Every structure is written in C-alpha cells, then in structure tokens.
Coordinates of C-alpha atoms in Angstrom, one line a residue:
M1 CA 12.6 -20.8 4.4
D2 CA 12.6 -20.0 0.7
H3 CA 9.0 -21.3 0.5
S4 CA 8.1 -19.1 3.5
K5 CA 9.6 -16.0 1.9
T6 CA 7.8 -16.7 -1.4
R7 CA 4.5 -16.9 0.4
L8 CA 5.2 -13.8 2.4
S9 CA 6.0 -11.9 -0.8
A10 CA 2.7 -13.1 -2.4
I11 CA 0.6 -12.1 0.5
T12 CA 2.3 -8.7 0.7
L13 CA 1.6 -8.2 -3.0
A14 CA -2.0 -9.1 -2.4
A15 CA -2.2 -6.7 0.5
L16 CA -0.8 -4.0 -1.7
G17 CA -3.7 -4.4 -4.0
V18 CA -6.5 -4.6 -1.5
V19 CA -5.4 -2.5 1.5
Y20 CA -3.8 0.5 -0.1
G21 CA -6.1 1.4 -3.0
D22 CA -7.8 4.2 -1.2
I23 CA -4.8 6.0 0.3
G24 CA -2.9 5.2 -2.9
T25 CA -5.2 7.3 -5.0
S26 CA -5.1 10.3 -2.6
P27 CA -2.4 12.0 -4.7
L28 CA -5.1 12.4 -7.4
Y29 CA -6.8 15.2 -5.5
T30 CA -5.0 16.1 -2.2
M31 CA -2.5 18.8 -3.5
K32 CA -5.2 20.2 -5.9
E33 CA -7.6 20.6 -3.0
V34 CA -5.0 22.2 -0.6
F35 CA -4.3 25.0 -3.1
S36 CA -7.9 25.4 -4.5
A37 CA -9.2 29.0 -4.5
K38 CA -11.7 28.3 -1.8
H39 CA -9.0 27.9 0.8
G40 CA -7.2 31.1 -0.1
I41 CA -3.7 29.6 0.4
A42 CA -1.2 31.6 -1.7
L43 CA 0.9 29.5 -4.1
N44 CA 4.4 30.3 -3.0
E45 CA 7.5 28.3 -2.1
A46 CA 6.9 28.6 1.7
N47 CA 3.3 27.4 1.5
V48 CA 4.1 24.6 -0.9
L49 CA 6.9 23.3 1.3
G50 CA 4.7 23.7 4.4
A51 CA 1.8 21.8 2.9
V52 CA 4.0 18.9 1.7
S53 CA 5.8 18.8 5.1
L54 CA 2.4 18.5 6.8
I55 CA 1.4 15.7 4.5
I56 CA 4.6 13.8 5.0
W57 CA 4.5 14.1 8.8
S58 CA 0.8 13.3 8.9
L59 CA 1.6 10.0 7.1
V60 CA 4.4 9.3 9.6
I61 CA 2.4 10.1 12.7
V62 CA -1.1 8.9 11.8
V63 CA -0.4 6.0 9.5
S64 CA 3.1 4.7 10.4
L65 CA 2.9 5.3 14.2
K66 CA -0.7 5.1 15.1
Y67 CA -2.0 2.4 12.7
V68 CA 1.0 0.4 11.7
A69 CA 2.8 0.5 15.0
L70 CA -0.1 0.6 17.5
I71 CA -3.5 -0.2 16.2
L72 CA -2.5 -3.3 14.2
R73 CA -1.5 -4.9 17.5
A74 CA -5.1 -4.6 18.8
D75 CA -6.4 -7.5 16.8
N76 CA -9.4 -9.6 17.7
R77 CA -8.0 -13.1 17.3
G78 CA -6.3 -11.9 14.0
E79 CA -9.3 -9.9 12.8
G80 CA -9.3 -6.1 12.5
G81 CA -11.8 -3.3 11.7
I82 CA -14.0 -1.1 13.8
M83 CA -16.6 -3.9 14.5
A84 CA -13.8 -6.3 15.7
L85 CA -12.3 -3.5 17.8
M86 CA -15.6 -2.7 19.4
A87 CA -16.2 -6.4 20.2
L88 CA -12.7 -6.5 21.8
A89 CA -13.3 -3.3 23.8
L90 CA -16.7 -4.6 25.0
A91 CA -15.1 -7.9 26.0
S92 CA -12.6 -6.0 28.1
V93 CA -15.3 -4.6 30.4
T94 CA -18.3 -6.4 31.9
K95 CA -21.8 -5.8 30.8
Q96 CA -22.5 -4.3 34.2
S97 CA -19.7 -1.7 33.7
R98 CA -20.7 1.9 33.3
W99 CA -18.5 2.0 30.2
Y100 CA -20.3 -0.8 28.3
V101 CA -23.1 1.2 26.7
P102 CA -20.9 4.3 25.9
L103 CA -18.3 2.0 24.3
M104 CA -21.0 0.3 22.2
V105 CA -22.4 3.7 21.1
V106 CA -18.8 4.9 20.2
G107 CA -18.2 1.7 18.2
L108 CA -21.6 2.0 16.4
A109 CA -20.9 5.7 15.6
G110 CA -17.6 4.7 14.0
T111 CA -19.3 1.9 12.1
S112 CA -22.1 4.1 10.9
L113 CA -19.8 6.7 9.6
F114 CA -17.8 4.0 7.8
F115 CA -20.8 3.5 5.6
G116 CA -20.8 7.2 4.8
D117 CA -17.1 7.0 3.9
G118 CA -17.9 3.9 1.8
V119 CA -20.1 6.0 -0.4
I120 CA -17.8 9.0 -0.8
T121 CA -14.7 6.9 -1.6
P122 CA -15.9 5.3 -4.9
A123 CA -17.4 8.6 -6.0
I124 CA -14.4 10.8 -5.4
T125 CA -11.7 8.4 -6.6
I126 CA -13.5 7.6 -9.8
L127 CA -14.5 11.2 -10.5
S128 CA -11.0 12.5 -9.8
A129 CA -9.4 9.9 -12.1
I130 CA -11.7 10.7 -15.0
E131 CA -11.4 14.4 -14.5
G132 CA -8.0 14.1 -16.1
L133 CA -9.9 14.3 -19.4
E134 CA -10.6 17.9 -18.6
V135 CA -6.9 18.6 -18.4
A136 CA -6.5 16.9 -21.8
T137 CA -9.2 19.0 -23.5
P138 CA -12.0 21.2 -22.1
A139 CA -14.3 19.8 -24.8
L140 CA -14.6 16.6 -22.7
V141 CA -15.9 18.3 -19.6
P142 CA -19.6 17.5 -20.2
Y143 CA -18.7 13.8 -20.4
V144 CA -16.9 13.4 -17.1
V145 CA -19.9 12.8 -14.9
P146 CA -21.6 10.4 -17.3
A147 CA -18.4 8.5 -17.8
A148 CA -17.9 8.3 -14.0
C149 CA -21.5 7.0 -13.6
A150 CA -20.9 4.3 -16.3
V151 CA -17.8 3.1 -14.5
V152 CA -19.6 3.1 -11.1
I153 CA -22.5 1.1 -12.5
A154 CA -20.2 -1.5 -14.2
L155 CA -18.3 -1.9 -10.9
Y156 CA -21.4 -2.6 -8.8
V157 CA -23.0 -4.9 -11.5
V158 CA -20.0 -7.3 -11.4
Q159 CA -20.0 -7.6 -7.6
R160 CA -22.2 -10.6 -7.6
R161 CA -19.4 -12.5 -9.4
G162 CA -17.0 -11.9 -6.5
T163 CA -13.5 -10.6 -6.7
A164 CA -11.5 -13.7 -5.8
G165 CA -10.4 -14.1 -9.5
L166 CA -9.5 -10.5 -10.0
G167 CA -7.9 -10.1 -6.6
R168 CA -4.7 -11.7 -7.6
W169 CA -4.2 -9.0 -10.3
F170 CA -5.0 -6.1 -8.0
G171 CA -1.6 -6.4 -6.3
V172 CA 0.3 -6.5 -9.6
F173 CA -1.4 -3.5 -10.9
M174 CA -1.1 -1.5 -7.7
L175 CA 2.6 -2.3 -7.6
A176 CA 2.9 -0.8 -11.0
W177 CA 0.7 2.2 -9.8
F178 CA 3.0 2.9 -6.8
G179 CA 6.0 2.5 -9.1
T180 CA 4.6 5.1 -11.4
L181 CA 3.9 7.5 -8.5
A182 CA 7.5 7.1 -7.3
A183 CA 9.0 7.5 -10.8
M184 CA 7.0 10.7 -11.5
G185 CA 8.1 12.0 -8.2
V186 CA 11.7 11.3 -8.8
V187 CA 11.6 13.0 -12.2
N188 CA 10.2 16.2 -10.8
I189 CA 12.3 16.2 -7.7
A190 CA 15.4 16.1 -9.9
E191 CA 14.3 19.3 -11.6
H192 CA 13.7 21.1 -8.3
P193 CA 15.6 19.3 -5.5
G194 CA 14.9 22.1 -3.1
V195 CA 11.5 20.5 -2.3
L196 CA 13.4 17.9 -0.2
A197 CA 13.5 20.5 2.5
A198 CA 9.9 19.6 3.2
F199 CA 11.2 16.7 5.4
D200 CA 12.0 19.4 8.0
P201 CA 8.8 19.7 10.2
R202 CA 9.6 23.4 10.8
H203 CA 8.1 24.1 7.4
G204 CA 4.8 22.7 8.5
V205 CA 4.9 24.8 11.7
A206 CA 5.7 27.9 9.6
F207 CA 2.7 27.1 7.3
F208 CA 0.3 27.6 10.3
I209 CA 2.2 30.6 11.6
H210 CA 2.1 32.4 8.2
N211 CA -1.4 31.4 7.2
Q212 CA -3.0 31.3 10.7
W213 CA -6.7 30.6 10.3
L214 CA -6.5 29.8 6.6
G215 CA -3.7 27.3 7.4
F216 CA -6.0 25.5 9.9
V217 CA -8.8 25.4 7.4
A218 CA -6.4 23.9 4.8
L219 CA -5.7 21.1 7.3
G220 CA -9.0 19.6 6.3
A221 CA -7.7 19.3 2.7
I222 CA -4.3 18.0 3.9
F223 CA -6.2 15.2 5.8
L224 CA -7.3 13.9 2.4
A225 CA -3.8 12.3 2.1
L226 CA -4.8 10.0 5.0
T227 CA -8.1 8.7 3.8
G228 CA -7.9 5.0 3.6
A229 CA -5.7 4.6 6.6
E230 CA -8.5 2.7 8.3
A231 CA -8.2 0.0 5.6
L232 CA -4.8 -1.1 7.1
Y233 CA -6.7 -2.2 10.2
A234 CA -10.0 -3.3 8.6
D235 CA -8.2 -5.8 6.3
L236 CA -5.9 -7.1 8.9
G237 CA -7.7 -10.5 9.0
H238 CA -7.2 -11.1 5.3
F239 CA -3.4 -10.7 5.3
G240 CA -1.9 -10.5 8.8
K241 CA 0.3 -7.8 10.3
Q242 CA 3.6 -8.5 8.7
P243 CA 2.4 -8.2 5.0
V244 CA 0.4 -5.1 5.7
R245 CA 3.5 -3.5 7.4
L246 CA 5.9 -4.6 4.7
A247 CA 3.7 -3.2 1.9
W248 CA 3.4 0.1 3.7
F249 CA 7.1 0.7 4.5
C250 CA 8.6 -0.9 1.3
A251 CA 6.2 0.4 -1.3
V252 CA 3.3 2.6 -0.4
F253 CA 4.9 5.1 2.0
P254 CA 8.0 5.8 -0.2
A255 CA 5.9 6.2 -3.3
L256 CA 3.4 8.6 -1.7
V257 CA 6.1 10.8 -0.2
L258 CA 8.0 10.9 -3.5
N259 CA 4.9 11.8 -5.5
Y260 CA 3.8 14.5 -3.1
L261 CA 7.3 16.0 -3.3
G262 CA 7.1 15.7 -7.1
Q263 CA 3.8 17.6 -7.2
A264 CA 5.3 20.3 -5.0
A265 CA 8.2 20.6 -7.5
V266 CA 5.7 20.8 -10.4
L267 CA 3.8 23.7 -8.6
L268 CA 7.0 25.6 -8.0
N269 CA 8.2 25.2 -11.6
N270 CA 4.8 25.7 -13.2
P271 CA 2.2 27.6 -11.0
A272 CA -0.4 27.2 -13.8
A273 CA -0.5 23.5 -12.9
V274 CA -2.4 24.3 -9.7
G275 CA -5.7 23.2 -11.3
N276 CA -4.6 19.6 -11.3
P277 CA -0.9 19.1 -10.4
F278 CA -1.1 15.3 -10.6
Y279 CA -1.7 15.2 -14.3
Y280 CA 0.9 17.9 -15.1
Q281 CA 3.8 15.8 -13.7
L282 CA 5.1 14.4 -17.0
G283 CA 3.7 16.9 -19.5
E284 CA 0.7 16.8 -21.9
W285 CA 1.8 13.6 -23.6
S286 CA 1.1 11.6 -20.4
I287 CA -2.3 12.9 -19.6
V288 CA -4.4 10.3 -21.4
P289 CA -2.3 7.3 -20.3
L290 CA -2.4 8.7 -16.7
V291 CA -6.2 9.0 -16.9
A292 CA -6.5 5.3 -18.0
L293 CA -4.0 4.2 -15.2
S294 CA -5.7 6.4 -12.6
T295 CA -9.2 5.1 -13.5
I296 CA -8.1 1.5 -13.0
A297 CA -6.5 2.4 -9.7
A298 CA -9.7 4.2 -8.7
V299 CA -11.8 1.2 -9.5
I300 CA -9.5 -1.0 -7.3
A301 CA -9.7 1.6 -4.5
A302 CA -13.5 1.6 -4.8
Q303 CA -13.6 -2.2 -4.9
A304 CA -11.7 -2.4 -1.7
T305 CA -14.2 -0.1 0.0
I306 CA -17.2 -2.0 -1.4
S307 CA -15.7 -5.3 -0.2
A308 CA -15.1 -3.8 3.2
T309 CA -18.7 -2.6 3.4
F310 CA -20.0 -6.1 2.8
S311 CA -17.7 -7.4 5.5
V312 CA -18.9 -4.8 8.0
V313 CA -22.5 -5.5 7.2
Q314 CA -21.9 -9.2 7.7
S315 CA -20.3 -8.6 11.1
A316 CA -23.1 -6.2 12.1
I317 CA -25.7 -8.8 11.3
S318 CA -23.8 -11.5 13.2
L319 CA -23.4 -9.3 16.3
G320 CA -27.1 -8.4 16.3
F321 CA -26.9 -4.8 15.1
L322 CA -28.6 -5.3 11.7
P323 CA -31.5 -7.5 10.6
R324 CA -30.7 -10.6 8.7
M325 CA -30.0 -10.1 4.9
K326 CA -29.1 -12.4 2.1
V327 CA -25.4 -13.2 2.3
L328 CA -23.7 -15.0 -0.6
Y329 CA -20.2 -16.4 -0.3
T330 CA -18.4 -15.8 -3.6
S331 CA -15.3 -17.9 -3.0
E332 CA -14.8 -21.4 -1.7
R333 CA -11.1 -20.8 -1.1
E334 CA -10.9 -17.3 0.4
M335 CA -12.5 -16.5 3.7
G336 CA -14.3 -13.2 3.9
Q337 CA -15.3 -13.0 0.2
V338 CA -19.0 -12.2 0.6
Y339 CA -21.7 -10.4 -1.5
I340 CA -24.8 -8.9 0.0
P341 CA -27.2 -7.9 -2.7
L342 CA -29.3 -5.4 -0.7
A343 CA -26.1 -3.5 0.5
N344 CA -24.7 -3.5 -3.0
W345 CA -27.7 -2.0 -4.8
L346 CA -28.4 0.6 -2.0
Q347 CA -24.8 1.7 -2.1
L348 CA -24.8 1.9 -5.9
I349 CA -27.9 4.3 -5.8
I350 CA -26.3 6.5 -3.1
V351 CA -22.9 6.6 -4.9
L352 CA -24.7 7.7 -8.2
L353 CA -26.5 10.4 -6.3
A354 CA -23.2 11.6 -4.9
V355 CA -21.5 11.6 -8.3
T356 CA -24.4 13.5 -10.0
G357 CA -25.3 15.7 -7.1
F358 CA -21.8 16.9 -6.3
G359 CA -20.6 16.8 -9.9
S360 CA -16.8 17.1 -9.3
S361 CA -14.1 15.8 -7.0
D362 CA -13.6 19.4 -5.7
N363 CA -17.2 19.4 -4.4
L364 CA -16.9 15.9 -3.0
A365 CA -13.7 16.8 -1.2
A366 CA -15.8 19.1 0.9
A367 CA -17.9 16.1 2.0
Y368 CA -14.9 13.8 2.3
G369 CA -12.9 13.6 5.5
I370 CA -15.5 14.4 8.3
A371 CA -16.7 10.8 8.5
V372 CA -13.1 9.4 8.4
T373 CA -11.9 11.7 11.2
I374 CA -14.8 10.6 13.5
T375 CA -14.0 6.9 12.7
M376 CA -10.4 7.5 13.5
L377 CA -11.4 9.2 16.8
T378 CA -13.6 6.2 17.8
T379 CA -10.8 3.8 16.9
T380 CA -8.4 5.7 19.2
I381 CA -11.0 5.7 22.1
L382 CA -11.7 2.0 21.7
T383 CA -8.0 1.2 21.5
F384 CA -7.4 2.9 24.9
F385 CA -9.9 0.6 26.6
V386 CA -8.3 -2.4 24.9
I387 CA -4.8 -1.7 26.0
R388 CA -5.9 -0.5 29.5
Y389 CA -8.4 -3.2 30.4
Q390 CA -7.6 -6.1 28.1
W391 CA -3.8 -5.8 28.0
K392 CA -3.6 -4.4 31.6
Y393 CA -1.0 -1.7 30.7
N394 CA -0.1 1.1 33.1
L395 CA -2.7 3.9 33.0
L396 CA 0.0 6.6 32.4
L397 CA 1.3 4.6 29.5
C398 CA -2.2 4.1 28.0
W399 CA -2.8 7.8 28.2
A400 CA 0.5 8.6 26.6
A401 CA 0.0 6.0 23.8
T402 CA -3.5 7.1 22.8
G403 CA -3.7 10.7 24.1
F404 CA -1.1 12.0 21.6
F405 CA -3.0 10.5 18.7
L406 CA -6.3 11.7 20.2
V407 CA -5.0 15.3 20.0
I408 CA -4.0 14.8 16.4
D409 CA -7.4 13.2 15.5
M410 CA -9.2 16.1 17.2
A411 CA -7.3 18.7 15.2
F412 CA -8.2 17.0 12.0
F413 CA -11.8 16.6 13.1
I414 CA -12.2 20.3 14.0
A415 CA -10.7 21.3 10.7
N416 CA -13.0 18.9 8.8
S417 CA -16.0 20.0 10.7
L418 CA -15.8 23.4 8.9
K419 CA -16.8 21.4 5.8
I420 CA -20.2 20.4 7.2
A421 CA -22.2 23.2 5.6
H422 CA -20.4 22.6 2.3
G423 CA -21.1 18.9 1.8
G424 CA -19.8 17.4 5.0
W425 CA -23.5 16.9 6.1
F426 CA -23.8 14.2 3.4
P427 CA -21.8 11.4 5.1
L428 CA -23.1 12.6 8.5
V429 CA -26.7 12.1 7.5
M430 CA -25.9 8.7 6.1
G431 CA -24.1 7.8 9.4
A432 CA -27.1 9.1 11.4
V433 CA -29.5 6.9 9.4
M434 CA -27.3 3.8 9.9
M435 CA -26.8 4.6 13.6
T436 CA -30.6 4.9 14.1
V437 CA -31.2 1.6 12.2
M438 CA -28.6 -0.2 14.3
L439 CA -29.8 1.2 17.7
V440 CA -33.4 0.5 16.8
W441 CA -32.7 -3.0 15.8
R442 CA -30.6 -3.7 18.9
T443 CA -33.1 -2.2 21.2
G444 CA -36.1 -3.9 19.5
R445 CA -34.4 -7.3 19.6
K446 CA -33.8 -6.9 23.3
A447 CA -37.5 -6.0 23.7
V448 CA -38.6 -9.1 21.8
F449 CA -36.2 -11.2 23.9
D450 CA -37.5 -9.7 27.2
N451 CA -41.1 -10.4 26.1
L452 CA -40.4 -14.0 25.2
Q453 CA -38.6 -14.4 28.5
Q454 CA -41.6 -13.3 30.4
H455 CA -43.8 -15.9 28.8
A456 CA -41.1 -18.6 28.4
I457 CA -41.8 -22.1 29.7
P458 CA -38.6 -23.8 31.0
L459 CA -37.7 -26.5 28.6
G460 CA -36.5 -29.1 31.2
A461 CA -39.7 -28.9 33.2
F462 CA -41.8 -29.0 30.1
L463 CA -40.2 -32.1 28.7
E464 CA -40.5 -33.8 32.1
S465 CA -44.3 -33.2 32.2
L466 CA -44.7 -34.0 28.5
F467 CA -43.3 -37.5 28.9
V468 CA -45.5 -38.4 31.8
S469 CA -48.1 -39.1 29.1
P470 CA -46.1 -38.9 25.9
P471 CA -47.6 -38.0 22.6
L472 CA -47.4 -40.2 19.5
R473 CA -43.9 -40.4 18.2
V474 CA -43.5 -40.2 14.4
P475 CA -40.5 -41.3 12.3
G476 CA -37.8 -38.8 11.4
T477 CA -36.0 -35.8 13.1
A478 CA -37.5 -32.5 14.0
V479 CA -35.1 -29.5 14.5
Y480 CA -36.6 -26.6 16.4
F481 CA -34.9 -23.2 16.3
R482 CA -34.6 -21.9 19.8
A483 CA -33.2 -18.5 20.8
E484 CA -30.3 -18.4 23.3
G485 CA -31.7 -18.4 26.9
D486 CA -35.3 -19.0 25.6
G487 CA -37.8 -21.6 26.9
V488 CA -39.9 -24.0 24.9
P489 CA -39.9 -23.0 21.2
H490 CA -43.3 -21.7 20.0
A491 CA -43.1 -23.9 17.0
L492 CA -43.0 -27.0 19.2
L493 CA -46.1 -25.8 21.1
H494 CA -47.9 -25.2 17.8
N495 CA -47.0 -28.6 16.5
L496 CA -48.2 -30.4 19.6
L497 CA -51.4 -28.4 19.7
H498 CA -52.4 -28.9 16.1
N499 CA -50.7 -32.2 15.1
K500 CA -50.5 -33.9 18.5
V501 CA -47.3 -35.7 17.5
L502 CA -43.6 -35.6 18.4
H503 CA -40.8 -36.8 16.1
E504 CA -38.9 -39.8 17.3
Q505 CA -35.8 -37.6 17.5
T506 CA -36.2 -34.0 18.5
V507 CA -33.4 -31.4 18.4
F508 CA -33.5 -28.0 19.9
L509 CA -31.1 -25.8 18.0
T510 CA -29.6 -22.6 19.4
V511 CA -27.2 -20.4 17.4
M512 CA -24.7 -18.8 19.7
N513 CA -23.2 -15.6 18.2
R514 CA -19.7 -15.1 19.6
D515 CA -17.9 -11.8 19.8
I516 CA -14.8 -13.3 18.1
P517 CA -14.2 -13.4 14.3
Y518 CA -14.1 -17.2 13.9
V519 CA -14.9 -20.3 15.9
A520 CA -12.9 -23.4 15.1
P521 CA -15.0 -26.3 13.7
E522 CA -13.9 -28.6 16.6
A523 CA -15.2 -26.0 19.1
R524 CA -18.4 -25.1 17.2
I525 CA -20.7 -27.9 18.5
E526 CA -22.1 -28.5 21.9
L527 CA -24.6 -31.4 22.1
S528 CA -26.6 -32.2 25.3
D529 CA -28.8 -35.3 25.7
L530 CA -32.1 -34.2 27.3
G531 CA -33.5 -37.8 27.4
H532 CA -36.3 -39.4 25.4
Q533 CA -34.3 -38.9 22.2
C534 CA -34.4 -35.1 22.7
F535 CA -31.2 -33.1 22.3
Q536 CA -30.0 -29.5 22.9
L537 CA -27.6 -28.5 20.1
N538 CA -25.6 -25.3 20.5
I539 CA -23.8 -24.0 17.4
G540 CA -21.2 -21.3 17.9
Y541 CA -20.4 -18.8 15.2
G542 CA -18.0 -15.9 15.1
F543 CA -19.0 -12.7 13.4
K544 CA -17.0 -13.6 10.3
D545 CA -18.1 -17.2 10.1
E546 CA -20.4 -18.5 7.3
R547 CA -23.7 -19.6 8.8
D548 CA -24.3 -23.2 7.6
I549 CA -26.7 -25.2 9.7
I550 CA -26.5 -28.3 7.5
G551 CA -22.7 -28.3 7.8
A552 CA -23.0 -27.9 11.6
L553 CA -25.5 -30.8 11.8
E554 CA -22.9 -33.0 10.0
L555 CA -20.4 -32.0 12.7
A556 CA -23.0 -33.0 15.3
G557 CA -23.2 -36.4 13.6
N558 CA -19.7 -37.0 14.8
K559 CA -20.9 -36.5 18.4
G560 CA -23.7 -39.0 18.3
L561 CA -26.6 -37.2 16.6
H562 CA -28.0 -39.5 14.0
W563 CA -30.0 -37.8 11.2
E564 CA -30.7 -37.9 7.5
L565 CA -31.5 -34.7 5.6
M566 CA -34.5 -36.2 3.8
E567 CA -36.0 -37.4 7.0
T568 CA -35.4 -34.1 8.9
S569 CA -37.9 -31.2 9.2
F570 CA -36.9 -27.7 10.4
F571 CA -39.6 -26.0 12.5
I572 CA -39.3 -22.2 12.6
A573 CA -41.7 -19.7 14.3
R574 CA -41.7 -16.6 12.2
Q575 CA -42.3 -13.6 14.5
T576 CA -44.7 -10.8 13.7
V577 CA -43.8 -7.8 15.8
I578 CA -46.7 -5.7 17.1
P579 CA -45.5 -2.2 18.2
V580 CA -47.0 -1.3 21.6
A581 CA -46.1 1.8 23.5
R582 CA -43.9 0.5 26.3
G583 CA -41.4 3.4 26.6
R584 CA -38.4 1.5 25.3
M585 CA -38.2 3.6 22.1
P586 CA -40.1 6.5 20.6
A587 CA -43.2 5.3 18.6
V588 CA -41.4 5.9 15.3
G589 CA -38.7 3.5 16.5
D590 CA -41.2 0.8 17.3
V591 CA -42.7 1.2 13.8
L592 CA -39.3 1.1 12.2
F593 CA -38.3 -2.0 14.1
A594 CA -41.6 -3.7 13.0
A595 CA -40.8 -2.8 9.4
L596 CA -37.3 -4.1 9.6
S597 CA -38.6 -7.3 11.2
R598 CA -41.1 -7.9 8.4
N599 CA -38.4 -7.5 5.8
A600 CA -35.6 -9.4 7.5
R601 CA -34.6 -12.7 6.0
D602 CA -36.0 -15.6 7.9
A603 CA -33.8 -17.9 9.8
A604 CA -34.1 -20.8 7.3
E605 CA -32.8 -18.7 4.3
Y606 CA -30.1 -17.0 6.4
Y607 CA -28.8 -20.3 7.8
K608 CA -29.0 -22.0 4.4
V609 CA -31.6 -24.6 5.4
P610 CA -33.2 -26.3 2.3
A611 CA -36.6 -24.6 1.8
N612 CA -38.4 -27.9 1.1
R613 CA -37.4 -29.1 4.6
V614 CA -38.8 -26.1 6.5
I615 CA -42.1 -25.9 8.3
E616 CA -42.8 -22.3 9.2
L617 CA -45.3 -21.3 11.9
G618 CA -46.4 -17.8 12.8
T619 CA -46.2 -16.1 16.2
Q620 CA -46.9 -12.6 17.4
V621 CA -44.7 -10.7 19.8
E622 CA -45.5 -7.3 21.4
I623 CA -42.8 -4.7 22.0

C-alpha cells in the first residue's frame, strides 16, 4: 500500500508538470486582458469582484465538472484527446450511419483548430512572461520580442533530444510555481479580505447586468483563464484519471483561485497596477525573480503543447488523415515520447511569425481563445455520441449531461468570435489549412484504394493459377507490402514479369490500422498459411503504437514464420499519383493530394525497414 501511494504521488507530480502548464500560466495575462482599455470595463470594486467570480465559476463548471468529472470518463482504452474521442465516437455508430461523416468532420475540425491553438500557446505564454521586463523598466521594451524569439528558437531546437530526461523536473518546478501563485494570492487577500465575496456567483451575474454588452465582450477575455483545459483530457493516456484529478483538486485549482483573488485585491488596493497586475503582487523587488520564474513556467507550458502536437500528428497519420512523416521515438522507457521533425520546424516558423507579427501578449490575446472554444464545442458534441451510443445512457440524461456544457461553450464561442477581425482569424486560417490537408488526404487515399480495387486481382485465385506451372523458386524470404483489402501486390507482378522468379518463402504483409490507442503484442499478429510456402501476415497497430515491422516479424517467428533479416527482401511499390478529373475533389484538391503523395515518407522508412533490404518498384495510380 505504501508503495502504491508513493507511485501515485510520483505520477501526480509528473501530471502537474505536463498537464497543467498552459492553464497554470493563464494568471500571467487573464486579469490584465479583462481590464485592458479595449474592453472598456471600468476598474471598480463591483467589476473586479464580478470578473473574478466569473473566472472562479468558469473553472468550477468547465474544468472541474465538464472535463474532470465527465470528459475524463470518455477514454478510448485509457487514451484521451480529440483524436481518441473522435475514434471512439465513430466506433459508436456504423459507417453506414448518417452521423458517421458529420462526426468525422466535427472531430477533424477540433483537431485542426488544436494546431492553431498549438501555435498561439507558446507565443502568448513566453511573450507574457518576458513582458515582465517592461514592468521592471521601460528601457527593456525593445528587447522583449527578440528575447521571446530567442527562447522560442532554443525550445524548438532541443526537441529532437526528447523531453524524457527533463520531464521529471517539470513536476517539481510546477509544484513550486503553483505554490508561489497560492502564496502571492494569500498575501494580497490578507490585505483586502473583501475579495473573498467573489465566491458568491451573484457578483458574476451583476457584472453582466451592469456592463451589459461590454460585459459579454469581456467574457472572451475571462475565457483565457480556461485555456489549457483540453490538456487534462489530451494527456489522459500518459498519467491516468486519478493523478490528473488529484493534481487539479489538490494543487492547481486552489492555487489558481487564490492567485486570481490576490490579483483582484492588488487592483482594488492599487488601480495603477492594471497594466500588469500579476507582476505587482509582491512589489517592485519581486518583478525580476517573477520574470525568471514565469519564463520557465511558460517554457514548460509551451513544451506540453509541442509534445501534444507531435502526439496528435502521430495519431492523425496512423488513422489515415495525414501523409506519412518521419517519426522518431525519443524514449525507450516512456510511451508517447515522439519527435516529428517536419511538424517541429513548421510550428517553429509559425510561432516566430506570431511573436513578431503580433508583438505583444495583448495583441495575441485577441487571437487566443477562438480555436480553443471550437475545440471545446467539438469535444462536447463527440462526448454526447459516446455516452448515448457507446454507453447506452438514457437520451434525456445525455442531453442534460452535455446540453448544459454546450450552452456554456456556445456563450464563450460567441464572445470569442468577436475577436476574429482583431487576430482571431489567425488560428482559424491555420485550422482551415489543416482541415483542407486532412480532408484532401483522406479523400485522395480513398480514391487510390477504389482505383486499386477496380483493377485488383484476387490473391487466392492468382496463387492457385501461378502454381499450376510454378516459377523458379530462389532462396530467401520476400515480404510484399499489401494494402488492407487489396489484391495481388503490384510489386509481385513486377518481380514475376521482369525477374521470372519467386522466393522460396513469400510473405504478404498487411498493416491494419486500428481505431484504438494500443494493440497488445500478443494480439498484434495474425498469420495465415496460403500454401506453397506463401503466407498472409496481418499486423495490427493502434494509433499510438510505434510502427516497427522488424519487431512484428520477430513476433511472427513465434507463430511459425521462419526468416532471417539478411536473407529477407522487402518489396514495395511506390505509387505515383496522377490527378484525373473524376469529380471526387476540385482540381486543386487533386493536385494537392498528388503533391502530398510525392512528399510522403515511403512505407519502408515509416515502418523502420532497413534500407539495404528494400527493393522499390514504381507504379502509377489515377485519381
């Protein structure tokens, strides 16, 4: 029992460092944004108490009730995140259902906008941390953006090394960070205990009544206190429900509430602190130490977002929504530690553009929130289908469980939609680009599959006719990649046509992509004997599994497949896609798909097959 408690404490501490970095840095900019001049909210006691009351009750309703109590239950075999939830929702309805395609589009929309959020989060957290230098001395203002760019570049450069080594320290530091937030809050609350009245939700209602339209506009700034809530669900697979919940209720939630109350007390005691209330909580002596502390916390928050981006890209590739890319696994001990070079460098470029283009956290705040609110909306919608059709709950209960949160999400979405013209377009454009890429790739791959099916030769009938007058058998093993549901591999036809030989052992290998996170090793392999030393080998992978064909063949060796790597050749038919107007997609979509196909990683590299054992043959496919 003591060992179990120690392990739970260690996992909870790790969750504190990875899961809550984003929402934990929200106090850097939320209160400052609520009372910025552009919102026109007067700085008086009623408005301060009303704003803090709305923040507190938003944390209670959206984070504690929606995510911690409800959404964390909708795990896909222990895995969370928008892609896992989409796979779970799609599995709850049949492919023939009228809801299948709309649910897929909803899930892809949430995923696409996650990428937009993944760019804004590093930019705004790092900028808002370093902007504390402006509070220390106006002379440092010109150096804020260059310093932020330097931190961003350093952060992305070290990604290739992985974060497994640093991860253990993230929790320790974030525990100190939340302790600091709580301590600062307590100090300031003691000077103005009247701010505790903000726990009364009537102050939040009065905020809207007194400010009317301006109060609703300010709701978009209040929402900034919730950014990062999706991470609770996205990182579920790394830590489990109990550690995530413990970290929230025992450390994060109390620290955030105390700090927001403390900032409210600062504003009531010193209205001049409205420019950046976070850094005025302990006086001028604390500004530089807080800048250093905040910068480290911002880097950890950004790191969590970057790692989540790699994880989502990996899942999207596995589920067939993105072309194959180079995926590196950076830890032999920790599952899910991946590095995707192309995603890393593209994200770095866009983050730098956001930092230099917007120039301040105030400007970025206008762009922040719209993508997150849409992602939260899609999460609520997908959850309804999971609890209704997967869990078979009563329809009225399903509407009650998700309808309330849907109304809250819609209110935040409408308030944030007012930011579109002032920077909110930025994550929406990025989301639209990613949505287009994923839909084009999905549609194009289906077109390729349909084309191959039309010309497919049934494998069983082909082998039966082939061995009526068998070709010369040569020593060794030949492995032919064969798509799921496909006929005779084109590479085999090319080999027979040009070389007129067949290896003494021939394996047809099909990778089966499952809509679950992980497939147990003992259930990964299906081996069928087709006769004449020919075998059909099916390898099942979940969307979080590492693709390792050599390891899978070793597992197949335990089921009777005899092979040696140095005597094995892997035959792959690399497809060249030729766009032909068939009405499946607009012409520009066909051209985009062809370009993506040309630049996608080939199967040998993606599945970690040794290059010196690969024989690649070209084939053309019209779409």
